[in-house]
Coordinates of C-alpha atoms in Angstrom, one line a residue:
M28 CA 160.4 -111.9 -79.2
S29 CA 161.7 -108.5 -79.9
A30 CA 158.5 -107.4 -81.6
Q31 CA 156.5 -108.9 -78.7
A32 CA 158.6 -107.0 -76.1
T33 CA 158.1 -103.7 -78.0
R34 CA 154.3 -104.1 -78.2
W35 CA 154.1 -105.1 -74.5
S36 CA 156.3 -102.1 -73.6
E37 CA 154.1 -99.7 -75.4
A38 CA 150.9 -101.1 -74.0
G39 CA 152.2 -101.8 -70.5
A40 CA 151.0 -105.4 -70.9
A41 CA 151.5 -108.1 -68.2
E42 CA 152.1 -110.8 -70.7
R43 CA 155.2 -113.1 -70.7
F44 CA 157.2 -115.0 -73.4
G45 CA 157.0 -118.5 -72.0
A46 CA 159.4 -121.3 -73.0
A47 CA 156.9 -123.6 -74.7
G48 CA 157.4 -124.2 -78.4
R49 CA 160.8 -122.4 -78.6
P50 CA 164.3 -123.8 -79.3
A51 CA 166.3 -124.6 -76.2
E52 CA 168.4 -121.4 -76.4
L53 CA 165.4 -119.2 -76.8
A54 CA 163.4 -121.1 -74.2
S55 CA 166.1 -120.4 -71.6
F56 CA 166.3 -116.7 -72.7
A57 CA 162.5 -116.4 -72.6
T58 CA 162.5 -117.8 -69.1
S59 CA 165.1 -115.4 -68.0
L60 CA 163.3 -112.5 -69.6
D61 CA 160.0 -113.6 -67.9
G62 CA 161.8 -113.6 -64.6
L63 CA 163.1 -110.1 -65.2
L64 CA 159.7 -108.8 -66.2
D65 CA 158.2 -110.3 -63.1
R66 CA 160.8 -108.6 -60.9
L67 CA 160.3 -105.3 -62.7
A68 CA 156.5 -105.6 -62.3
A69 CA 156.9 -106.3 -58.5
V70 CA 159.2 -103.3 -58.1
L71 CA 156.7 -101.1 -59.9
R72 CA 153.8 -102.4 -57.8
H73 CA 155.9 -101.8 -54.7
E74 CA 156.7 -98.2 -55.8
Q75 CA 153.0 -97.5 -56.5
Q76 CA 152.0 -99.0 -53.1
Q77 CA 154.6 -97.0 -51.3
A78 CA 153.5 -93.7 -52.9
A79 CA 149.9 -94.5 -51.9
E80 CA 151.0 -95.4 -48.4
L81 CA 153.0 -92.2 -48.1
S82 CA 150.0 -90.2 -49.3
H83 CA 147.6 -91.9 -46.9
E84 CA 150.0 -91.8 -43.9
L85 CA 150.7 -88.1 -44.3
R86 CA 147.1 -87.0 -44.7
T87 CA 146.1 -87.5 -41.1
P88 CA 148.9 -85.5 -39.4
L89 CA 148.6 -82.8 -42.0
A90 CA 144.9 -82.6 -41.4
R91 CA 145.6 -82.3 -37.7
I92 CA 148.0 -79.4 -38.3
T93 CA 145.6 -77.7 -40.6
A94 CA 142.7 -78.1 -38.1
E95 CA 144.7 -76.9 -35.1
T96 CA 146.0 -73.9 -37.1
E97 CA 142.5 -72.9 -38.2
W98 CA 141.2 -73.4 -34.6
L99 CA 144.0 -71.2 -33.2
T100 CA 143.3 -68.4 -35.7
S101 CA 139.5 -68.5 -35.6
R102 CA 139.3 -66.4 -32.4
P103 CA 141.4 -65.4 -29.4
R104 CA 142.5 -68.4 -27.3
S105 CA 143.7 -68.7 -23.7
A106 CA 147.4 -69.4 -23.1
A107 CA 146.5 -73.0 -22.1
E108 CA 144.5 -73.5 -25.3
R109 CA 147.3 -72.1 -27.4
A110 CA 149.8 -74.3 -25.6
A111 CA 147.6 -77.4 -26.2
S112 CA 147.3 -76.5 -29.9
H113 CA 151.0 -75.9 -30.3
E114 CA 151.6 -79.3 -28.7
A115 CA 149.2 -81.0 -31.1
I116 CA 150.8 -79.3 -34.0
A117 CA 154.3 -80.3 -32.8
S118 CA 153.1 -83.9 -32.3
A119 CA 151.6 -84.1 -35.8
A120 CA 154.8 -82.7 -37.3
A121 CA 156.8 -85.2 -35.4
T122 CA 154.6 -88.0 -36.8
M123 CA 155.1 -86.7 -40.3
R124 CA 158.9 -86.5 -39.7
Q125 CA 158.9 -90.2 -38.4
I126 CA 156.8 -91.3 -41.4
C127 CA 159.2 -89.6 -43.9
A128 CA 162.3 -90.9 -42.0
S129 CA 161.1 -94.5 -42.0
L130 CA 160.1 -94.5 -45.6
L131 CA 163.4 -92.9 -46.6
S132 CA 165.2 -95.4 -44.5
E133 CA 163.4 -98.2 -46.4
V134 CA 164.5 -96.7 -49.7
R135 CA 168.1 -96.5 -48.6
T136 CA 168.2 -100.1 -47.4
R137 CA 166.0 -101.6 -50.2
G138 CA 168.8 -103.7 -51.7
A139 CA 169.1 -105.6 -48.4
G140 CA 166.0 -107.8 -48.9
V141 CA 162.8 -108.4 -50.7
P142 CA 161.0 -105.1 -51.0
G143 CA 157.9 -104.7 -48.9
R144 CA 158.7 -107.5 -46.4
C145 CA 160.0 -108.0 -42.9
H146 CA 160.5 -110.9 -40.6
F147 CA 157.9 -110.1 -38.0
P148 CA 159.1 -111.9 -34.8
D149 CA 162.6 -110.3 -35.1
F150 CA 161.1 -106.9 -35.7
A151 CA 158.6 -107.3 -32.9
H152 CA 161.4 -108.2 -30.4
Q153 CA 163.4 -105.1 -31.5
L154 CA 160.3 -102.9 -31.1
A155 CA 159.5 -104.4 -27.7
G156 CA 163.1 -103.6 -26.6
R157 CA 162.8 -100.0 -27.8
I158 CA 159.5 -99.5 -26.1
A159 CA 160.9 -100.9 -22.8
A160 CA 163.9 -98.5 -23.1
D161 CA 161.8 -95.5 -24.0
H162 CA 159.1 -96.2 -21.4
P163 CA 160.6 -98.0 -18.4
G164 CA 157.5 -97.8 -16.2
A165 CA 155.2 -99.2 -18.9
P166 CA 154.0 -102.9 -18.7
A167 CA 156.3 -105.3 -20.5
V168 CA 155.6 -106.2 -24.1
T169 CA 155.7 -110.0 -24.8
V170 CA 156.2 -111.3 -28.3
A171 CA 155.0 -114.9 -28.9
G172 CA 154.2 -116.9 -32.1
D173 CA 155.8 -118.6 -35.0
A174 CA 158.3 -117.1 -37.3
A175 CA 156.6 -115.4 -40.2
A176 CA 157.4 -112.8 -42.9
V177 CA 154.8 -110.1 -43.4
G178 CA 154.2 -108.5 -46.8
V179 CA 155.0 -104.9 -45.7
P180 CA 158.1 -103.1 -44.7
A181 CA 159.1 -103.0 -41.0
A182 CA 158.4 -99.2 -40.9
V183 CA 154.8 -99.8 -41.9
V184 CA 154.4 -102.5 -39.3
E185 CA 155.8 -100.2 -36.6
R186 CA 153.4 -97.3 -37.5
T187 CA 150.5 -99.7 -37.5
L188 CA 151.4 -101.2 -34.1
M189 CA 152.1 -97.9 -32.5
R190 CA 148.6 -96.7 -33.4
C191 CA 147.1 -99.5 -31.4

């Protein structure tokens, strides 16, 4: 088993030990190791997915900041045009700040639950309450449906819903 683990570690293999054909003590140990390997693989996949999400999420506001800056410097602009560009840049920077804060918050609270999951109805009710408090004149948001867990962190669900 030790030699197998060494080979798998060097090759990054997704193989598992399995309990079949082993004495009872080793079968139990192999099952425990397989569970540990599965959890480690899930954490690695989550980390890779989170890095890809972060990269993707930050590209849009960064592109907006770059485009607005190039537009501002390409020729003289009126005060109104400059103000609109500055507002667009500030908005994109605020979006980037929110993305970073939500992802860092997820990292800090990762031990609280299964990585990359949230209970959607509870989260949706919290978000609806925040929207109502932040925008008192807006139409009410109603949350309906069965209880379900979604396979992404709450911060990702929020960013997705807020784009709609």
